[in-house]
Short mmCIF file of C-alpha atoms in Angstrom, two decimals:
data_model
loop_
_atom_site.label_atom_id
_atom_site.label_comp_id
_atom_site.label_asym_id
_atom_site.label_seq_id
_atom_site.Cartn_x
_atom_site.Cartn_y
_atom_site.Cartn_z
CA MET A 245 -15.82 81.64 8.34
CA PHE A 246 -17.26 83.89 5.58
CA PRO A 247 -18.05 83.02 2.81
CA ILE A 248 -19.97 79.91 3.99
CA HIS A 249 -21.54 79.49 0.49
CA ARG A 250 -19.06 79.18 -2.38
CA PRO A 251 -20.81 78.71 -5.78
CA ARG A 252 -17.46 78.64 -7.50
CA ARG A 253 -16.81 75.14 -6.01
CA LEU A 254 -18.94 73.75 -9.00
CA ARG A 255 -17.10 75.86 -11.45
CA THR A 256 -13.56 74.43 -10.69
CA HIS A 257 -13.41 71.79 -13.54
CA SER A 258 -14.85 71.67 -17.12
CA GLN A 259 -16.49 68.12 -16.51
CA LEU A 260 -18.11 69.44 -13.29
CA ARG A 261 -19.49 72.40 -15.10
CA ARG A 262 -20.95 69.99 -17.70
CA MET A 263 -22.48 67.84 -15.11
CA VAL A 264 -24.50 70.80 -13.38
CA ARG A 265 -25.20 72.63 -16.66
CA GLU A 266 -28.95 73.61 -16.64
CA THR A 267 -29.43 74.34 -20.35
CA VAL A 268 -27.84 72.01 -23.06
CA LEU A 269 -28.13 72.86 -26.79
CA THR A 270 -28.18 70.01 -29.13
CA THR A 271 -28.63 69.42 -32.85
CA ASN A 272 -32.26 68.23 -32.14
CA ASP A 273 -33.05 71.99 -31.44
CA LEU A 274 -32.08 73.19 -34.96
CA ILE A 275 -33.81 74.00 -38.02
CA TYR A 276 -31.96 75.15 -41.17
CA PRO A 277 -33.62 77.71 -43.59
CA LEU A 278 -33.05 77.23 -47.25
CA PHE A 279 -34.03 79.42 -50.41
CA ALA A 280 -35.23 77.81 -53.52
CA VAL A 281 -34.91 79.50 -56.83
CA PRO A 282 -35.61 78.37 -60.51
CA GLY A 283 -32.86 76.95 -62.61
CA GLU A 284 -30.13 74.34 -62.23
CA ALA A 285 -26.74 74.19 -60.62
CA ILE A 286 -27.34 77.66 -59.08
CA ALA A 287 -25.71 78.68 -55.77
CA LYS A 288 -25.79 82.33 -55.33
CA GLU A 289 -24.62 83.98 -52.32
CA VAL A 290 -26.63 86.51 -50.53
CA LYS A 291 -24.39 89.46 -50.23
CA SER A 292 -25.76 90.71 -46.80
CA MET A 293 -25.77 87.20 -45.52
CA PRO A 294 -22.31 85.49 -45.86
CA GLY A 295 -22.48 81.71 -46.11
CA VAL A 296 -26.20 81.83 -47.10
CA PHE A 297 -27.18 81.06 -50.62
CA GLN A 298 -30.07 81.16 -53.06
CA LEU A 299 -30.24 77.47 -54.28
CA SER A 300 -31.76 75.77 -57.38
CA VAL A 301 -33.60 72.56 -56.28
CA ASP A 302 -30.71 70.28 -57.14
CA LYS A 303 -28.43 72.29 -54.90
CA ILE A 304 -31.22 72.24 -52.20
CA VAL A 305 -31.14 68.52 -52.30
CA GLU A 306 -27.42 68.42 -51.64
CA GLU A 307 -27.79 70.87 -48.77
CA ALA A 308 -30.62 68.77 -47.34
CA LYS A 309 -28.34 65.74 -47.49
CA GLU A 310 -25.60 67.48 -45.74
CA VAL A 311 -28.02 68.80 -43.11
CA TYR A 312 -29.36 65.26 -42.32
CA ASP A 313 -25.92 64.04 -42.20
CA LEU A 314 -24.97 66.70 -39.50
CA GLY A 315 -27.89 65.31 -37.42
CA ILE A 316 -30.27 68.38 -37.89
CA PRO A 317 -33.69 67.11 -38.00
CA ALA A 318 -35.49 69.78 -40.11
CA ILE A 319 -35.20 72.42 -42.83
CA ILE A 320 -37.60 75.31 -43.59
CA LEU A 321 -38.24 76.08 -47.16
CA PHE A 322 -38.68 79.73 -48.68
CA GLY A 323 -39.29 80.05 -52.44
CA ILE A 324 -38.30 82.74 -54.97
CA PRO A 325 -40.31 82.50 -58.11
CA ALA A 326 -39.29 83.42 -61.75
CA ASP A 327 -42.55 85.66 -61.99
CA LYS A 328 -44.73 87.46 -59.40
CA ASP A 329 -48.29 88.52 -59.74
CA VAL A 330 -51.21 89.95 -57.68
CA ASP A 331 -52.56 86.44 -57.00
CA ALA A 332 -49.24 85.18 -55.63
CA THR A 333 -49.58 82.30 -58.02
CA GLY A 334 -46.12 80.91 -57.30
CA ALA A 335 -47.22 80.21 -53.65
CA TRP A 336 -50.03 77.89 -54.34
CA HIS A 337 -49.09 76.48 -57.85
CA ASP A 338 -48.31 72.83 -58.09
CA CYS A 339 -45.05 73.83 -59.76
CA GLY A 340 -44.16 76.38 -57.25
CA MET A 341 -40.53 76.63 -55.90
CA ILE A 342 -41.35 75.35 -52.42
CA GLN A 343 -43.46 72.57 -53.99
CA LYS A 344 -40.70 71.55 -56.38
CA ALA A 345 -38.04 71.59 -53.48
CA ALA A 346 -40.17 69.74 -51.09
CA THR A 347 -40.91 66.84 -53.44
CA ALA A 348 -37.36 66.62 -54.32
CA VAL A 349 -35.92 66.60 -50.73
CA LYS A 350 -38.48 64.06 -49.55
CA ALA A 351 -37.54 61.85 -52.39
CA ALA A 352 -33.80 62.10 -51.62
CA VAL A 353 -33.94 62.33 -47.81
CA PRO A 354 -37.28 60.96 -46.65
CA ASP A 355 -36.44 61.05 -42.92
CA LEU A 356 -35.59 64.89 -42.97
CA ILE A 357 -38.55 66.94 -41.79
CA VAL A 358 -39.57 69.56 -44.38
CA ILE A 359 -41.29 72.68 -43.17
CA ALA A 360 -42.89 74.96 -45.65
CA ASP A 361 -43.15 78.58 -44.98
CA THR A 362 -46.59 79.58 -45.85
CA CYS A 363 -46.53 83.13 -47.00
CA LEU A 364 -47.26 85.27 -49.97
CA CYS A 365 -44.80 88.10 -49.91
CA GLU A 366 -42.12 86.47 -52.10
CA TYR A 367 -44.76 85.77 -54.77
CA THR A 368 -46.81 88.99 -54.96
CA ASN A 369 -45.75 91.79 -57.36
CA HIS A 370 -46.04 94.32 -54.57
CA GLY A 371 -44.11 92.36 -51.92
CA HIS A 372 -46.95 92.38 -49.37
CA CYS A 373 -48.38 89.24 -47.65
CA GLY A 374 -51.82 89.04 -49.45
CA TYR A 375 -54.28 90.94 -51.41
CA LEU A 376 -54.39 94.64 -51.35
CA GLN A 377 -57.26 97.11 -52.29
CA VAL A 378 -56.96 98.25 -56.03
CA GLY A 379 -54.97 101.40 -55.91
CA ASP A 380 -53.69 100.96 -52.33
CA LEU A 381 -50.17 102.27 -51.85
CA THR A 382 -49.91 101.74 -48.03
CA GLY A 383 -49.57 97.98 -47.81
CA ARG A 384 -52.86 97.37 -45.70
CA VAL A 385 -53.50 93.68 -46.54
CA LEU A 386 -57.12 92.57 -47.09
CA ASN A 387 -57.33 89.93 -44.22
CA ASP A 388 -60.26 87.62 -45.21
CA PRO A 389 -59.57 87.15 -48.93
CA THR A 390 -55.96 86.46 -48.22
CA LEU A 391 -57.08 83.74 -46.00
CA GLU A 392 -58.38 81.68 -49.00
CA LEU A 393 -54.98 82.06 -50.72
CA LEU A 394 -53.18 80.78 -47.62
CA LYS A 395 -55.59 77.73 -47.54
CA LYS A 396 -54.67 77.01 -51.14
CA THR A 397 -51.06 77.30 -50.62
CA ALA A 398 -50.95 75.18 -47.41
CA VAL A 399 -52.79 72.33 -49.17
CA SER A 400 -50.52 72.45 -52.34
CA GLN A 401 -47.32 72.41 -50.02
CA VAL A 402 -48.42 69.44 -48.22
CA ASN A 403 -49.54 67.67 -51.53
CA ALA A 404 -45.83 68.29 -52.60
CA GLY A 405 -44.48 66.55 -49.56
CA ALA A 406 -44.05 69.21 -46.89
CA ASP A 407 -44.48 67.74 -43.48
CA ILE A 408 -45.23 70.85 -41.46
CA ILE A 409 -46.89 74.06 -42.55
CA ALA A 410 -45.62 77.35 -41.09
CA PRO A 411 -47.76 80.31 -41.82
CA SER A 412 -45.96 83.50 -41.30
CA GLY A 413 -48.20 86.40 -42.66
CA MET A 414 -49.78 87.52 -39.34
CA MET A 415 -53.38 87.46 -40.81
CA ASP A 416 -56.16 87.32 -38.35
CA GLY A 417 -57.57 83.73 -38.34
CA PHE A 418 -54.94 82.32 -40.41
CA VAL A 419 -54.49 79.31 -38.39
CA GLN A 420 -58.08 78.40 -38.24
CA ALA A 421 -58.35 78.94 -42.12
CA ILE A 422 -55.27 76.75 -42.78
CA ARG A 423 -56.30 74.07 -40.35
CA SER A 424 -59.82 73.76 -41.97
CA GLY A 425 -58.18 73.56 -45.53
CA LEU A 426 -55.83 71.03 -44.48
CA ASP A 427 -58.47 68.86 -42.78
CA GLU A 428 -60.91 69.26 -45.68
CA ALA A 429 -58.09 68.03 -48.00
CA GLY A 430 -57.58 64.89 -45.81
CA PHE A 431 -54.30 66.16 -44.12
CA GLN A 432 -55.62 66.14 -40.54
CA ASP A 433 -52.23 64.70 -39.37
CA THR A 434 -50.28 67.70 -40.66
CA PRO A 435 -49.00 70.01 -37.89
CA ILE A 436 -49.01 73.87 -37.98
CA LEU A 437 -46.12 75.73 -36.65
CA SER A 438 -47.54 79.27 -36.46
CA TYR A 439 -45.54 82.44 -36.63
CA ALA A 440 -47.68 83.40 -33.67
CA ALA A 441 -45.86 86.45 -32.39
CA LYS A 442 -44.09 87.89 -35.48
CA TYR A 443 -42.90 91.55 -34.91
CA ALA A 444 -42.51 94.27 -37.58
CA SER A 445 -38.71 94.26 -37.18
CA ALA A 446 -35.59 96.01 -38.58
CA TYR A 447 -33.83 92.88 -38.01
CA TYR A 448 -35.47 91.31 -41.30
CA GLY A 449 -33.44 93.50 -43.68
CA PRO A 450 -30.98 90.82 -45.05
CA PHE A 451 -33.84 88.07 -45.43
CA ARG A 452 -35.40 90.52 -47.85
CA ASP A 453 -32.33 90.20 -49.97
CA ALA A 454 -32.26 86.46 -49.69
CA ALA A 455 -36.08 86.11 -50.34
CA GLU A 456 -36.44 89.04 -52.84
CA SER A 457 -39.57 89.96 -50.62
CA ALA A 458 -39.15 93.76 -49.82
CA PRO A 459 -42.29 95.65 -50.08
CA GLN A 460 -42.56 97.90 -53.13
CA PHE A 461 -44.42 100.38 -51.16
CA GLY A 462 -45.44 100.95 -47.60
CA ASP A 463 -44.57 98.50 -44.72
CA ARG A 464 -45.84 95.53 -42.78
CA ARG A 465 -46.72 97.30 -39.61
CA THR A 466 -50.61 97.08 -40.06
CA TYR A 467 -50.23 93.27 -39.73
CA GLN A 468 -46.99 92.43 -37.96
CA MET A 469 -46.74 93.31 -34.26
CA ASP A 470 -45.49 96.46 -32.75
CA PRO A 471 -42.03 95.90 -31.09
CA GLY A 472 -43.16 97.63 -27.93
CA ASN A 473 -45.99 95.02 -27.11
CA ALA A 474 -45.56 91.95 -25.00
CA ARG A 475 -49.11 91.29 -23.68
CA GLU A 476 -50.34 91.36 -27.26
CA ALA A 477 -48.16 88.40 -28.00
CA ILE A 478 -49.82 86.43 -25.34
CA LYS A 479 -53.23 87.43 -26.95
CA GLU A 480 -51.99 86.18 -30.33
CA ILE A 481 -50.76 82.95 -29.12
CA GLU A 482 -53.90 82.29 -27.19
CA LEU A 483 -55.83 82.92 -30.51
CA ASP A 484 -53.58 80.65 -32.37
CA ILE A 485 -54.06 77.85 -29.80
CA ALA A 486 -57.70 78.13 -29.95
CA GLU A 487 -57.62 77.87 -33.69
CA GLY A 488 -55.51 74.65 -33.69
CA ALA A 489 -51.86 75.54 -33.81
CA ASP A 490 -49.62 72.72 -32.93
CA MET A 491 -46.36 74.70 -32.27
CA LEU A 492 -45.84 78.59 -31.77
CA MET A 493 -42.99 80.65 -33.00
CA VAL A 494 -41.47 84.03 -31.84
CA LYS A 495 -39.69 86.21 -34.40
CA PRO A 496 -37.21 87.74 -34.20
CA ALA A 497 -35.30 86.03 -31.20
CA LEU A 498 -32.44 88.08 -30.03
CA ALA A 499 -34.44 91.30 -28.96
CA TYR A 500 -37.43 89.28 -27.90
CA MET A 501 -36.01 86.70 -25.44
CA ASP A 502 -38.59 88.12 -22.86
CA ILE A 503 -41.50 87.22 -25.36
CA ILE A 504 -40.06 83.66 -25.85
CA TRP A 505 -40.11 83.27 -21.97
CA ARG A 506 -43.71 84.72 -21.76
CA VAL A 507 -44.95 82.42 -24.57
CA LYS A 508 -43.27 79.40 -23.02
CA GLU A 509 -44.85 80.39 -19.68
CA ALA A 510 -48.23 80.74 -21.01
CA SER A 511 -48.56 77.60 -23.28
CA ASN A 512 -47.88 73.98 -23.04
CA LEU A 513 -47.18 73.78 -26.90
CA PRO A 514 -43.61 73.81 -28.23
CA VAL A 515 -42.08 77.11 -28.81
CA ALA A 516 -39.84 78.01 -31.75
CA ALA A 517 -37.59 80.99 -31.96
CA TYR A 518 -36.36 82.41 -35.39
CA ASN A 519 -32.89 83.63 -35.10
CA VAL A 520 -33.41 85.95 -38.00
CA SER A 521 -31.24 87.28 -40.76
CA GLY A 522 -30.11 90.52 -39.20
CA GLU A 523 -29.06 88.79 -36.11
CA TYR A 524 -26.96 86.39 -38.22
CA SER A 525 -25.45 89.05 -40.32
CA MET A 526 -24.35 91.16 -37.35
CA VAL A 527 -22.39 88.13 -36.00
CA LYS A 528 -20.97 87.25 -39.20
CA ALA A 529 -19.79 90.75 -39.93
CA ALA A 530 -18.28 91.19 -36.63
CA ALA A 531 -16.61 87.72 -36.98
CA LEU A 532 -15.19 88.47 -40.48
CA ASN A 533 -13.54 91.65 -38.99
CA GLY A 534 -11.97 89.72 -36.19
CA TRP A 535 -14.12 91.51 -33.51
CA VAL A 536 -15.70 88.49 -31.90
CA ASP A 537 -15.13 84.98 -31.58
CA GLU A 538 -17.84 83.58 -33.86
CA GLN A 539 -18.18 80.12 -32.40
CA ARG A 540 -18.53 81.30 -28.88
CA VAL A 541 -20.92 84.10 -29.77
CA VAL A 542 -23.11 81.83 -31.85
CA MET A 543 -23.24 79.00 -29.13
CA GLU A 544 -23.88 81.55 -26.40
CA THR A 545 -26.76 83.04 -28.27
CA LEU A 546 -28.40 79.91 -29.26
CA THR A 547 -28.10 78.58 -25.72
CA GLY A 548 -29.73 81.84 -24.59
CA PHE A 549 -32.65 81.20 -26.86
CA LYS A 550 -33.15 77.83 -25.40
CA ARG A 551 -32.59 79.09 -21.74
CA ALA A 552 -35.32 81.62 -22.50
CA GLY A 553 -37.78 78.73 -23.43
CA ALA A 554 -37.20 77.86 -27.06
CA ASP A 555 -37.76 74.11 -27.76
CA LEU A 556 -36.84 74.71 -31.45
CA ILE A 557 -34.50 77.23 -33.09
CA LEU A 558 -34.65 78.31 -36.65
CA THR A 559 -31.11 79.57 -37.35
CA TYR A 560 -28.74 80.16 -40.56
CA HIS A 561 -26.14 79.16 -37.99
CA ALA A 562 -27.42 75.67 -37.94
CA LYS A 563 -24.83 73.77 -39.83
CA ASP A 564 -22.01 75.49 -38.20
CA ALA A 565 -23.62 74.83 -34.67
CA ALA A 566 -24.10 71.11 -35.55
CA ARG A 567 -20.36 70.84 -36.32
CA TRP A 568 -19.30 72.57 -33.19
CA LEU A 569 -21.59 70.39 -31.05
CA SER A 570 -20.10 67.24 -32.43
#
């Protein structure tokens, strides 16, 4: 009589497997990152991220139209300015790259959700995420003065058309500061997607090529989280919730699926996972060498993020995934 229970019965046919599938990835889950640079007709491929480009605003608009046509509901914008300075002027100036791109995209594709990455590292001449003490060569960001810069940046981005603000600098109190700044400016209805649990990760390497944001000295371990900490992630998300965050992000995703699960269990807010540049580039490199089946690996990975608890997935694979899903 043994075995009485035969789980394989429900795996015998593709349609049956589809009927009992517990986790289903859709294009609604995807957010596509884009990198805006000065100029016109520019599409410069990032060497360490095959298929990812630095784009001028006109090309960003073309990409936004394609993203929308593929059924992807949102993009997240990163800006690379022509000039950098100690005050991160390109982050909060009305003519900043995110501001220009947001305005152009909303004019061309009004129903596409535009998320603005609200950080300063791409815009400072030292590559850190805020003000530093004069003469500092360690990268220890001055927390409270930086909050004022982030408030200015968020308000400027929403003025330009951004639908969602996504602060990523891991400053203490950054959600409350930005929420206060947005409310004072009349943007009470603009949501905040907080990079609530952002780790000091080696997986960010290729992104720093794309965003030209590598620190000129020191590192970011005095403000981004230690990779060994899990309980601290819950502390961070609880603080952000108390300060008014509307959505929470875990970054990176692949080595932190346990954190995605913990955050999902600890909160009733939507949870986003950032499938970061290093994760993307490893798959692309292996696929280009014929070592893995790119489509199957990507779809399995993205489904894994969703199974772990992610409601939203920021990924450079978004356009390919949308095509494969269709």
